[in-house]
PDB file of C-alpha atoms in Angstrom:
ATOM      1  CA  UNK W 100     -17.154 -15.201  37.711  1.00 52.00           C
ATOM      2  CA  UNK W 101     -16.753 -11.853  35.980  1.00 60.00           C
ATOM      3  CA  UNK W 102     -19.833  -9.681  36.289  1.00 66.00           C
ATOM      4  CA  UNK W 103     -19.210  -7.031  33.686  1.00 87.00           C
ATOM      5  CA  UNK W 104     -17.889  -8.735  30.639  1.00 91.00           C
ATOM      6  CA  UNK W 105     -17.155  -6.366  27.763  1.00 92.00           C
ATOM      7  CA  UNK W 106     -18.611  -8.265  24.848  1.00 95.00           C
ATOM      8  CA  UNK W 107     -18.038  -7.543  21.157  1.00 95.00           C
ATOM      9  CA  UNK W 108     -21.428  -5.691  21.118  1.00 95.00           C
ATOM     10  CA  UNK W 109     -20.221  -3.376  23.858  1.00 95.00           C
ATOM     11  CA  UNK W 110     -17.236  -2.056  21.919  1.00 95.00           C
ATOM     12  CA  UNK W 111     -17.552   1.106  19.857  1.00 97.00           C
ATOM     13  CA  UNK W 112     -15.289   2.659  17.332  1.00 98.00           C
ATOM     14  CA  UNK W 113     -13.178   5.257  19.113  1.00 98.00           C
ATOM     15  CA  UNK W 114     -13.106   3.333  22.434  1.00 95.00           C
ATOM     16  CA  UNK W 115      -9.631   3.686  23.790  1.00 94.00           C
ATOM     17  CA  UNK W 116      -7.449   2.945  26.764  1.00 93.00           C
ATOM     18  CA  UNK W 117      -3.893   3.528  27.962  1.00 97.00           C
ATOM     19  CA  UNK W 118      -1.359   1.016  29.184  1.00 97.00           C
ATOM     20  CA  UNK W 119       2.110   0.948  30.719  1.00 98.00           C
ATOM     21  CA  UNK W 120       4.580   2.311  31.564  1.00 98.00           C
ATOM     22  CA  UNK W 121       7.508  -0.047  31.481  1.00 98.00           C
ATOM     23  CA  UNK W 122      11.223   0.911  31.580  1.00 98.00           C
ATOM     24  CA  UNK W 123      13.645  -1.048  29.474  1.00 98.00           C
ATOM     25  CA  UNK W 124      16.990  -1.784  31.216  1.00 98.00           C
ATOM     26  CA  UNK W 125      20.204  -2.150  29.287  1.00 97.00           C
ATOM     27  CA  UNK W 126      20.633  -5.603  30.731  1.00 97.00           C
ATOM     28  CA  UNK W 127      17.214  -6.781  29.485  1.00 98.00           C
ATOM     29  CA  UNK W 128      17.648  -5.110  26.131  1.00 98.00           C
ATOM     30  CA  UNK W 129      21.010  -6.801  25.435  1.00 98.00           C
ATOM     31  CA  UNK W 130      19.796 -10.158  26.791  1.00 98.00           C
ATOM     32  CA  UNK W 131      16.757 -10.174  24.527  1.00 98.00           C
ATOM     33  CA  UNK W 132      18.858  -9.197  21.517  1.00 98.00           C
ATOM     34  CA  UNK W 133      21.513 -11.813  22.304  1.00 98.00           C
ATOM     35  CA  UNK W 134      18.803 -14.464  22.352  1.00 98.00           C
ATOM     36  CA  UNK W 135      16.604 -13.408  19.446  1.00 98.00           C
ATOM     37  CA  UNK W 136      18.175 -10.624  17.393  1.00 97.00           C
ATOM     38  CA  UNK W 137      21.991 -10.604  17.751  1.00 95.00           C
ATOM     39  CA  UNK W 138      22.624  -7.905  15.171  1.00 91.00           C
ATOM     40  CA  UNK W 139      25.672  -5.820  16.319  1.00 89.00           C
ATOM     41  CA  UNK W 140      23.751  -2.556  16.705  1.00 90.00           C
ATOM     42  CA  UNK W 141      21.511  -4.178  19.346  1.00 94.00           C
ATOM     43  CA  UNK W 142      24.469  -5.571  21.324  1.00 96.00           C
ATOM     44  CA  UNK W 143      26.891  -2.717  21.998  1.00 94.00           C
ATOM     45  CA  UNK W 144      27.330   1.063  21.566  1.00 93.00           C
ATOM     46  CA  UNK W 145      30.645   0.419  19.831  1.00 92.00           C
ATOM     47  CA  UNK W 146      29.020  -1.637  17.048  1.00 89.00           C
ATOM     48  CA  UNK W 147      26.039   0.704  16.805  1.00 90.00           C
ATOM     49  CA  UNK W 148      28.375   3.685  16.296  1.00 90.00           C
ATOM     50  CA  UNK W 149      29.305   2.200  12.928  1.00 85.00           C
ATOM     51  CA  UNK W 150      25.704   2.174  11.722  1.00 79.00           C
ATOM     52  CA  UNK W 151      22.923   4.721  11.201  1.00 76.00           C
ATOM     53  CA  UNK W 152      21.605   3.801  14.654  1.00 79.00           C
ATOM     54  CA  UNK W 153      24.525   5.673  16.305  1.00 88.00           C
ATOM     55  CA  UNK W 154      24.061   4.172  19.774  1.00 92.00           C
ATOM     56  CA  UNK W 155      22.691   0.844  20.953  1.00 95.00           C
ATOM     57  CA  UNK W 156      19.003   0.235  20.384  1.00 96.00           C
ATOM     58  CA  UNK W 157      16.538  -2.499  21.348  1.00 97.00           C
ATOM     59  CA  UNK W 158      15.345  -5.134  18.934  1.00 97.00           C
ATOM     60  CA  UNK W 159      12.035  -4.060  17.363  1.00 98.00           C
ATOM     61  CA  UNK W 160      10.688  -7.430  18.437  1.00 98.00           C
ATOM     62  CA  UNK W 161      11.527  -6.568  21.995  1.00 98.00           C
ATOM     63  CA  UNK W 162       9.345  -3.474  21.642  1.00 98.00           C
ATOM     64  CA  UNK W 163       6.447  -5.590  20.415  1.00 98.00           C
ATOM     65  CA  UNK W 164       6.971  -8.001  23.344  1.00 98.00           C
ATOM     66  CA  UNK W 165       6.934  -5.021  25.757  1.00 98.00           C
ATOM     67  CA  UNK W 166       3.730  -3.770  24.108  1.00 98.00           C
ATOM     68  CA  UNK W 167       2.174  -7.160  24.885  1.00 98.00           C
ATOM     69  CA  UNK W 168       3.505  -7.123  28.468  1.00 98.00           C
ATOM     70  CA  UNK W 169       1.877  -3.764  29.101  1.00 98.00           C
ATOM     71  CA  UNK W 170      -1.286  -4.694  27.230  1.00 96.00           C
ATOM     72  CA  UNK W 171      -1.837  -7.958  29.103  1.00 95.00           C
ATOM     73  CA  UNK W 172      -1.184  -6.215  32.445  1.00 96.00           C
ATOM     74  CA  UNK W 173      -3.897  -3.696  31.567  1.00 95.00           C
ATOM     75  CA  UNK W 174      -6.275  -6.477  30.492  1.00 91.00           C
ATOM     76  CA  UNK W 175      -5.671  -8.279  33.781  1.00 91.00           C
ATOM     77  CA  UNK W 176      -6.610  -5.113  35.665  1.00 92.00           C
ATOM     78  CA  UNK W 177      -9.905  -5.202  33.697  1.00 88.00           C
ATOM     79  CA  UNK W 178     -11.239  -8.755  34.019  1.00 84.00           C
ATOM     80  CA  UNK W 179     -14.370  -7.795  32.049  1.00 85.00           C
ATOM     81  CA  UNK W 180     -12.205  -7.216  28.968  1.00 83.00           C
ATOM     82  CA  UNK W 181      -9.936 -10.169  29.584  1.00 82.00           C
ATOM     83  CA  UNK W 182     -12.883 -12.570  29.800  1.00 81.00           C
ATOM     84  CA  UNK W 183     -14.083 -11.574  26.328  1.00 86.00           C
ATOM     85  CA  UNK W 184     -10.691 -11.603  24.559  1.00 85.00           C
ATOM     86  CA  UNK W 185     -10.039 -14.661  22.370  1.00 85.00           C
ATOM     87  CA  UNK W 186      -6.518 -13.765  21.149  1.00 87.00           C
ATOM     88  CA  UNK W 187      -5.383 -12.214  17.889  1.00 93.00           C
ATOM     89  CA  UNK W 188      -5.392 -13.243  14.284  1.00 95.00           C
ATOM     90  CA  UNK W 189      -2.475 -10.986  13.497  1.00 98.00           C
ATOM     91  CA  UNK W 190      -1.241  -7.452  13.105  1.00 98.00           C
ATOM     92  CA  UNK W 191      -1.318  -5.001  10.195  1.00 98.00           C
ATOM     93  CA  UNK W 192       0.950  -2.021   9.527  1.00 98.00           C
ATOM     94  CA  UNK W 193       3.527  -2.609  12.247  1.00 98.00           C
ATOM     95  CA  UNK W 194       5.966   0.294  12.025  1.00 98.00           C
ATOM     96  CA  UNK W 195       9.130   0.963  14.035  1.00 98.00           C
ATOM     97  CA  UNK W 196       9.277   4.760  13.829  1.00 97.00           C
ATOM     98  CA  UNK W 197      12.188   5.558  16.091  1.00 96.00           C
ATOM     99  CA  UNK W 198      14.846   3.493  17.877  1.00 95.00           C
ATOM    100  CA  UNK W 199      14.069   2.422  21.427  1.00 97.00           C
ATOM    101  CA  UNK W 200      17.129   2.844  23.633  1.00 97.00           C
ATOM    102  CA  UNK W 201      18.004   1.104  26.878  1.00 97.00           C
ATOM    103  CA  UNK W 202      16.721   3.316  29.691  1.00 97.00           C
ATOM    104  CA  UNK W 203      13.643   4.414  27.717  1.00 98.00           C
ATOM    105  CA  UNK W 204      10.267   4.295  29.462  1.00 98.00           C
ATOM    106  CA  UNK W 205       7.453   3.156  27.170  1.00 98.00           C
ATOM    107  CA  UNK W 206       3.677   3.535  27.421  1.00 98.00           C
ATOM    108  CA  UNK W 207       0.898   2.934  24.941  1.00 98.00           C
ATOM    109  CA  UNK W 208      -2.574   3.768  23.754  1.00 98.00           C
ATOM    110  CA  UNK W 209      -5.097   1.601  21.945  1.00 97.00           C
ATOM    111  CA  UNK W 210      -8.220   2.760  20.086  1.00 98.00           C
ATOM    112  CA  UNK W 211     -10.857   0.679  18.307  1.00 97.00           C
ATOM    113  CA  UNK W 212     -10.869   1.669  14.639  1.00 98.00           C
ATOM    114  CA  UNK W 213     -13.085  -1.106  13.167  1.00 98.00           C
ATOM    115  CA  UNK W 214     -15.331  -3.974  14.249  1.00 97.00           C
ATOM    116  CA  UNK W 215     -16.875  -6.703  12.161  1.00 97.00           C
ATOM    117  CA  UNK W 216     -19.149  -9.606  13.090  1.00 93.00           C
ATOM    118  CA  UNK W 217     -17.966 -13.027  11.865  1.00 87.00           C
ATOM    119  CA  UNK W 218     -20.466 -14.692   9.610  1.00 85.00           C
ATOM    120  CA  UNK W 219     -18.618 -18.039   9.957  1.00 89.00           C
ATOM    121  CA  UNK W 220     -18.213 -17.922  13.716  1.00 90.00           C
ATOM    122  CA  UNK W 221     -21.140 -16.117  15.360  1.00 92.00           C
ATOM    123  CA  UNK W 222     -19.578 -16.586  18.799  1.00 92.00           C
ATOM    124  CA  UNK W 223     -16.925 -14.027  18.002  1.00 94.00           C
ATOM    125  CA  UNK W 224     -16.304 -10.750  16.258  1.00 96.00           C
ATOM    126  CA  UNK W 225     -13.188  -9.174  14.800  1.00 97.00           C
ATOM    127  CA  UNK W 226     -11.893  -5.925  16.329  1.00 97.00           C
ATOM    128  CA  UNK W 227      -9.146  -3.826  14.787  1.00 98.00           C
ATOM    129  CA  UNK W 228      -7.394  -1.281  16.994  1.00 98.00           C
ATOM    130  CA  UNK W 229      -4.729   1.346  16.402  1.00 98.00           C
ATOM    131  CA  UNK W 230      -1.956   0.945  18.921  1.00 98.00           C
ATOM    132  CA  UNK W 231       0.738   3.606  19.450  1.00 98.00           C
ATOM    133  CA  UNK W 232       3.737   3.147  21.740  1.00 98.00           C
ATOM    134  CA  UNK W 233       5.385   6.309  23.058  1.00 98.00           C
ATOM    135  CA  UNK W 234       8.729   6.940  24.776  1.00 98.00           C
ATOM    136  CA  UNK W 235       9.344   9.258  27.784  1.00 98.00           C
ATOM    137  CA  UNK W 236       9.569  12.258  25.415  1.00 98.00           C
ATOM    138  CA  UNK W 237       6.033  11.439  24.149  1.00 98.00           C
ATOM    139  CA  UNK W 238       7.530  10.557  20.763  1.00 98.00           C
ATOM    140  CA  UNK W 239       5.734   7.682  18.980  1.00 98.00           C
ATOM    141  CA  UNK W 240       8.295   4.893  18.592  1.00 98.00           C
ATOM    142  CA  UNK W 241       5.976   2.179  17.217  1.00 98.00           C
ATOM    143  CA  UNK W 242       2.485   1.881  15.732  1.00 98.00           C
ATOM    144  CA  UNK W 243       0.446  -1.164  14.701  1.00 98.00           C
ATOM    145  CA  UNK W 244      -3.073  -2.436  14.109  1.00 98.00           C
ATOM    146  CA  UNK W 245      -3.751  -5.665  16.031  1.00 98.00           C
ATOM    147  CA  UNK W 246      -6.630  -7.740  14.775  1.00 97.00           C
ATOM    148  CA  UNK W 247      -8.335  -9.325  17.780  1.00 95.00           C
ATOM    149  CA  UNK W 248     -11.036 -11.940  18.195  1.00 93.00           C
ATOM    150  CA  UNK W 249     -13.674 -10.874  20.676  1.00 93.00           C
ATOM    151  CA  UNK W 250     -16.458 -12.905  22.294  1.00 92.00           C
ATOM    152  CA  UNK W 251     -20.021 -12.003  21.333  1.00 95.00           C
ATOM    153  CA  UNK W 252     -22.777 -11.760  23.913  1.00 93.00           C
ATOM    154  CA  UNK W 253     -24.192 -15.204  24.576  1.00 89.00           C
ATOM    155  CA  UNK W 254     -27.506 -15.530  22.715  1.00 80.00           C
ATOM    156  CA  UNK W 255     -26.609 -12.780  20.294  1.00 53.00           C
ATOM    157  CA  UNK W 256     -26.237 -15.414  17.607  1.00 50.00           C
ATOM    158  CA  UNK W 257     -29.589 -16.934  18.373  1.00 47.00           C
ATOM    159  CA  UNK W 258     -28.232 -19.801  20.372  1.00 47.00           C
TER     160      UNK W 258
ATOM    161  CA  UNK A1022      35.905  -6.655   4.609  1.00 53.00           C
ATOM    162  CA  UNK A1023      33.135  -8.476   2.838  1.00 60.00           C
ATOM    163  CA  UNK A1024      33.900  -9.166  -0.791  1.00 66.00           C
ATOM    164  CA  UNK A1025      30.532 -10.152  -2.165  1.00 87.00           C
ATOM    165  CA  UNK A1026      28.061  -7.679  -0.748  1.00 91.00           C
ATOM    166  CA  UNK A1027      24.512  -8.283  -1.979  1.00 92.00           C
ATOM    167  CA  UNK A1028      23.404  -4.710  -2.744  1.00 95.00           C
ATOM    168  CA  UNK A1029      19.821  -3.561  -3.414  1.00 95.00           C
ATOM    169  CA  UNK A1030      20.578  -3.683  -7.125  1.00 95.00           C
ATOM    170  CA  UNK A1031      21.498  -7.359  -6.854  1.00 95.00           C
ATOM    171  CA  UNK A1032      18.112  -8.424  -5.433  1.00 95.00           C
ATOM    172  CA  UNK A1033      15.403  -9.670  -7.726  1.00 97.00           C
ATOM    173  CA  UNK A1034      11.723 -10.335  -7.175  1.00 98.00           C
ATOM    174  CA  UNK A1035      11.408 -14.036  -6.449  1.00 98.00           C
ATOM    175  CA  UNK A1036      14.799 -14.318  -4.748  1.00 95.00           C
ATOM    176  CA  UNK A1037      14.343 -16.601  -1.797  1.00 94.00           C
ATOM    177  CA  UNK A1038      16.141 -18.422   0.928  1.00 93.00           C
ATOM    178  CA  UNK A1039      15.377 -20.797   3.821  1.00 97.00           C
ATOM    179  CA  UNK A1040      16.222 -20.493   7.463  1.00 97.00           C
ATOM    180  CA  UNK A1041      16.011 -22.443  10.698  1.00 98.00           C
ATOM    181  CA  UNK A1042      15.220 -24.877  12.163  1.00 98.00           C
ATOM    182  CA  UNK A1043      14.712 -24.102  15.805  1.00 98.00           C
ATOM    183  CA  UNK A1044      12.880 -26.259  18.392  1.00 98.00           C
ATOM    184  CA  UNK A1045      10.779 -24.555  21.077  1.00 98.00           C
ATOM    185  CA  UNK A1046      11.093 -26.101  24.512  1.00 98.00           C
ATOM    186  CA  UNK A1047       8.257 -25.972  27.009  1.00 97.00           C
ATOM    187  CA  UNK A1048      10.532 -24.248  29.496  1.00 97.00           C
ATOM    188  CA  UNK A1049      11.392 -21.440  27.018  1.00 98.00           C
ATOM    189  CA  UNK A1050       7.788 -21.117  25.876  1.00 98.00           C
ATOM    190  CA  UNK A1051       6.419 -20.652  29.396  1.00 98.00           C
ATOM    191  CA  UNK A1052       9.301 -18.383  30.474  1.00 98.00           C
ATOM    192  CA  UNK A1053       8.742 -16.047  27.492  1.00 98.00           C
ATOM    193  CA  UNK A1054       4.958 -16.000  28.115  1.00 98.00           C
ATOM    194  CA  UNK A1055       5.453 -15.351  31.866  1.00 98.00           C
ATOM    195  CA  UNK A1056       7.659 -12.373  31.035  1.00 98.00           C
ATOM    196  CA  UNK A1057       5.801 -10.814  28.119  1.00 98.00           C
ATOM    197  CA  UNK A1058       2.397 -12.466  27.517  1.00 97.00           C
ATOM    198  CA  UNK A1059       1.082 -14.059  30.706  1.00 95.00           C
ATOM    199  CA  UNK A1060      -2.354 -15.016  29.327  1.00 91.00           C
ATOM    200  CA  UNK A1061      -3.457 -18.258  30.995  1.00 89.00           C
ATOM    201  CA  UNK A1062      -3.512 -20.292  27.737  1.00 90.00           C
ATOM    202  CA  UNK A1063       0.229 -19.637  27.284  1.00 94.00           C
ATOM    203  CA  UNK A1064       1.109 -20.728  30.818  1.00 96.00           C
ATOM    204  CA  UNK A1065      -0.460 -24.144  31.420  1.00 94.00           C
ATOM    205  CA  UNK A1066      -2.345 -26.949  29.728  1.00 93.00           C
ATOM    206  CA  UNK A1067      -4.980 -26.744  32.457  1.00 92.00           C
ATOM    207  CA  UNK A1068      -5.810 -23.098  31.676  1.00 89.00           C
ATOM    208  CA  UNK A1069      -5.575 -23.695  27.937  1.00 90.00           C
ATOM    209  CA  UNK A1070      -8.100 -26.543  28.166  1.00 90.00           C
ATOM    210  CA  UNK A1071     -10.742 -23.995  29.091  1.00 85.00           C
ATOM    211  CA  UNK A1072     -10.192 -22.032  25.892  1.00 80.00           C
ATOM    212  CA  UNK A1073     -10.384 -22.679  22.145  1.00 76.00           C
ATOM    213  CA  UNK A1074      -6.580 -23.325  22.186  1.00 79.00           C
ATOM    214  CA  UNK A1075      -7.201 -26.680  23.913  1.00 88.00           C
ATOM    215  CA  UNK A1076      -3.583 -27.181  25.033  1.00 92.00           C
ATOM    216  CA  UNK A1077      -0.789 -24.791  25.921  1.00 96.00           C
ATOM    217  CA  UNK A1078       0.522 -22.658  23.035  1.00 96.00           C
ATOM    218  CA  UNK A1079       3.405 -20.152  22.605  1.00 97.00           C
ATOM    219  CA  UNK A1080       2.853 -16.407  22.558  1.00 97.00           C
ATOM    220  CA  UNK A1081       2.582 -15.205  18.986  1.00 98.00           C
ATOM    221  CA  UNK A1082       5.279 -12.702  19.843  1.00 98.00           C
ATOM    222  CA  UNK A1083       7.548 -15.584  20.781  1.00 98.00           C
ATOM    223  CA  UNK A1084       7.037 -16.960  17.243  1.00 98.00           C
ATOM    224  CA  UNK A1085       8.055 -13.606  15.763  1.00 98.00           C
ATOM    225  CA  UNK A1086      11.130 -13.524  18.006  1.00 98.00           C
ATOM    226  CA  UNK A1087      12.028 -17.043  16.906  1.00 98.00           C
ATOM    227  CA  UNK A1088      11.614 -15.974  13.275  1.00 98.00           C
ATOM    228  CA  UNK A1089      14.154 -13.171  13.924  1.00 98.00           C
ATOM    229  CA  UNK A1090      16.509 -15.615  15.675  1.00 98.00           C
ATOM    230  CA  UNK A1091      16.522 -17.942  12.662  1.00 98.00           C
ATOM    231  CA  UNK A1092      16.657 -15.069  10.182  1.00 96.00           C
ATOM    232  CA  UNK A1093      19.654 -13.352  11.808  1.00 95.00           C
ATOM    233  CA  UNK A1094      21.492 -16.655  12.086  1.00 96.00           C
ATOM    234  CA  UNK A1095      21.020 -17.178   8.393  1.00 95.00           C
ATOM    235  CA  UNK A1096      22.140 -13.637   7.600  1.00 91.00           C
ATOM    236  CA  UNK A1097      25.244 -14.165   9.702  1.00 91.00           C
ATOM    237  CA  UNK A1098      26.058 -17.245   7.622  1.00 92.00           C
ATOM    238  CA  UNK A1099      25.914 -14.929   4.582  1.00 88.00           C
ATOM    239  CA  UNK A1100      28.021 -11.863   5.412  1.00 84.00           C
ATOM    240  CA  UNK A1101      27.376 -10.420   1.951  1.00 84.00           C
ATOM    241  CA  UNK A1102      23.682 -10.059   2.829  1.00 83.00           C
ATOM    242  CA  UNK A1103      24.304  -8.909   6.380  1.00 82.00           C
ATOM    243  CA  UNK A1104      26.643  -6.134   5.210  1.00 81.00           C
ATOM    244  CA  UNK A1105      23.875  -4.637   3.056  1.00 86.00           C
ATOM    245  CA  UNK A1106      20.990  -4.869   5.499  1.00 85.00           C
ATOM    246  CA  UNK A1107      20.001  -1.667   7.301  1.00 85.00           C
ATOM    247  CA  UNK A1108      17.199  -2.973   9.461  1.00 87.00           C
ATOM    248  CA  UNK A1109      13.436  -2.896   8.947  1.00 93.00           C
ATOM    249  CA  UNK A1110      10.847  -0.166   8.810  1.00 95.00           C
ATOM    250  CA  UNK A1111       8.120  -2.518   9.860  1.00 98.00           C
ATOM    251  CA  UNK A1112       5.996  -5.504   8.974  1.00 98.00           C
ATOM    252  CA  UNK A1113       2.700  -5.778   7.060  1.00 98.00           C
ATOM    253  CA  UNK A1114       0.067  -8.564   7.229  1.00 98.00           C
ATOM    254  CA  UNK A1115       1.489 -10.498  10.168  1.00 98.00           C
ATOM    255  CA  UNK A1116      -0.839 -13.524  10.649  1.00 98.00           C
ATOM    256  CA  UNK A1117      -0.780 -16.227  13.289  1.00 98.00           C
ATOM    257  CA  UNK A1118      -2.379 -19.092  11.328  1.00 97.00           C
ATOM    258  CA  UNK A1119      -2.088 -21.976  13.761  1.00 96.00           C
ATOM    259  CA  UNK A1120      -0.980 -22.307  17.401  1.00 95.00           C
ATOM    260  CA  UNK A1121       2.725 -23.057  18.008  1.00 97.00           C
ATOM    261  CA  UNK A1122       3.058 -25.642  20.739  1.00 97.00           C
ATOM    262  CA  UNK A1123       6.017 -26.377  23.026  1.00 97.00           C
ATOM    263  CA  UNK A1124       8.076 -29.089  21.298  1.00 97.00           C
ATOM    264  CA  UNK A1125       7.354 -27.775  17.823  1.00 98.00           C
ATOM    265  CA  UNK A1126      10.276 -27.363  15.393  1.00 98.00           C
ATOM    266  CA  UNK A1127       9.982 -24.237  13.276  1.00 98.00           C
ATOM    267  CA  UNK A1128      11.667 -23.275  10.016  1.00 98.00           C
ATOM    268  CA  UNK A1129      11.049 -20.533   7.500  1.00 98.00           C
ATOM    269  CA  UNK A1130      11.234 -19.232   3.991  1.00 98.00           C
ATOM    270  CA  UNK A1131      11.618 -15.684   2.689  1.00 97.00           C
ATOM    271  CA  UNK A1132      10.994 -14.483  -0.861  1.00 98.00           C
ATOM    272  CA  UNK A1133      11.402 -10.966  -2.276  1.00 97.00           C
ATOM    273  CA  UNK A1134       8.012  -9.744  -3.526  1.00 98.00           C
ATOM    274  CA  UNK A1135       8.702  -6.038  -4.183  1.00 98.00           C
ATOM    275  CA  UNK A1136      11.680  -3.626  -4.316  1.00 97.00           C
ATOM    276  CA  UNK A1137      11.597   0.171  -4.576  1.00 97.00           C
ATOM    277  CA  UNK A1138      14.376   2.746  -4.727  1.00 93.00           C
ATOM    278  CA  UNK A1139      14.104   5.518  -2.183  1.00 87.00           C
ATOM    279  CA  UNK A1140      13.962   8.983  -3.791  1.00 85.00           C
ATOM    280  CA  UNK A1141      14.665  10.626  -0.449  1.00 89.00           C
ATOM    281  CA  UNK A1142      17.547   8.409   0.534  1.00 90.00           C
ATOM    282  CA  UNK A1143      19.515   7.232  -2.506  1.00 92.00           C
ATOM    283  CA  UNK A1144      21.892   5.190  -0.304  1.00 92.00           C
ATOM    284  CA  UNK A1145      19.121   2.687   0.373  1.00 94.00           C
ATOM    285  CA  UNK A1146      16.184   0.860  -1.179  1.00 96.00           C
ATOM    286  CA  UNK A1147      13.088  -0.707   0.340  1.00 97.00           C
ATOM    287  CA  UNK A1148      12.604  -4.457  -0.021  1.00 97.00           C
ATOM    288  CA  UNK A1149       9.389  -6.258   0.840  1.00 98.00           C
ATOM    289  CA  UNK A1150       9.530 -10.034   1.357  1.00 98.00           C
ATOM    290  CA  UNK A1151       6.957 -12.684   2.046  1.00 98.00           C
ATOM    291  CA  UNK A1152       7.976 -14.768   5.102  1.00 98.00           C
ATOM    292  CA  UNK A1153       6.342 -18.090   5.964  1.00 98.00           C
ATOM    293  CA  UNK A1154       7.106 -20.028   9.124  1.00 98.00           C
ATOM    294  CA  UNK A1155       6.292 -23.769   9.099  1.00 98.00           C
ATOM    295  CA  UNK A1156       6.057 -26.338  11.877  1.00 98.00           C
ATOM    296  CA  UNK A1157       7.443 -29.876  11.739  1.00 98.00           C
ATOM    297  CA  UNK A1158       4.318 -31.039   9.885  1.00 98.00           C
ATOM    298  CA  UNK A1159       5.088 -28.504   7.131  1.00 98.00           C
ATOM    299  CA  UNK A1160       1.963 -26.554   8.122  1.00 98.00           C
ATOM    300  CA  UNK A1161       2.294 -22.753   7.875  1.00 98.00           C
ATOM    301  CA  UNK A1162       1.923 -21.319  11.377  1.00 98.00           C
ATOM    302  CA  UNK A1163       2.782 -17.669  10.656  1.00 98.00           C
ATOM    303  CA  UNK A1164       3.158 -15.404   7.607  1.00 98.00           C
ATOM    304  CA  UNK A1165       4.276 -11.783   7.348  1.00 98.00           C
ATOM    305  CA  UNK A1166       5.739  -9.201   5.003  1.00 98.00           C
ATOM    306  CA  UNK A1167       8.822  -7.503   6.478  1.00 98.00           C
ATOM    307  CA  UNK A1168       9.773  -4.173   4.984  1.00 97.00           C
ATOM    308  CA  UNK A1169      13.538  -3.941   4.995  1.00 95.00           C
ATOM    309  CA  UNK A1170      15.965  -1.155   4.195  1.00 93.00           C
ATOM    310  CA  UNK A1171      18.788  -2.364   1.933  1.00 93.00           C
ATOM    311  CA  UNK A1172      22.043  -0.593   0.999  1.00 92.00           C
ATOM    312  CA  UNK A1173      22.446   0.516  -2.653  1.00 95.00           C
ATOM    313  CA  UNK A1174      25.703  -0.048  -4.515  1.00 93.00           C
ATOM    314  CA  UNK A1175      28.138   2.791  -3.742  1.00 89.00           C
ATOM    315  CA  UNK A1176      28.157   5.221  -6.656  1.00 80.00           C
ATOM    316  CA  UNK A1177      24.695   4.088  -7.814  1.00 53.00           C
ATOM    317  CA  UNK A1178      23.317   7.437  -6.608  1.00 51.00           C
ATOM    318  CA  UNK A1179      25.972   9.343  -8.476  1.00 47.00           C
ATOM    319  CA  UNK A1180      28.132   9.972  -5.388  1.00 47.00           C
TER     320      UNK A1180
END
């Protein structure tokens, strides 16, 4: 049992936390691209040199997957948050701001920007957060707004 | 050399194409989740039974990666499109509508919904498309609006 569950009612706009870091190896970057995004500029420096990327970069979808890896690891260090999380409806305003290169070390921040009770499903609320992923030079490489479903406090809906 | 490059000027609102299919194996689904999204409901039916998912489902980020896999394969079958594609700035309105389950066969459609010349960078235009991913029951499981950079016809900017 988790003693200190962070329910929807416990979240406030501006609440934030950090996650990561994770370092992307060249081997992992090329393997992910070969499987899911085999565009030449994700596969070799030689091909990337012929594009505006210049040198090899990771698939943007690898960056989103690494965001999730860091985010879930942080949730699992905080069982009170994990116990209240019901997954995500989607993501708004995903932006790849700069290429992520093999060897880069990524970290992220998340901050609650909006919360809304669900009229249809009183057992959950909707929480929007602004996520920013940074590289080792503290440059933002990706931003997005995940839309999460979050458990409400039992009894809060009158049950 | 590619003879029939599909430049920004050649794209019209409503232009669409189909891509896929790809079938998600249980092994691949669990391996992706273990690496990037190890939430219990993505790892086993037993854990998923204790959540609103009911049975095991794929990570939503696996579905986006499979979209890209199908999309790039289709692009590579059409070198005239691939030659003009300059990557994506981001994605708006990504929505996971239904769980994707191991064994599901996914396919997708893409339709141009907006195009805009870039004042700052005359060598490219911005193209927004509506993407829908369907399962084998023709149910939409994911929608999103990728924002792509697309090469303009050489000389179109007066160079």
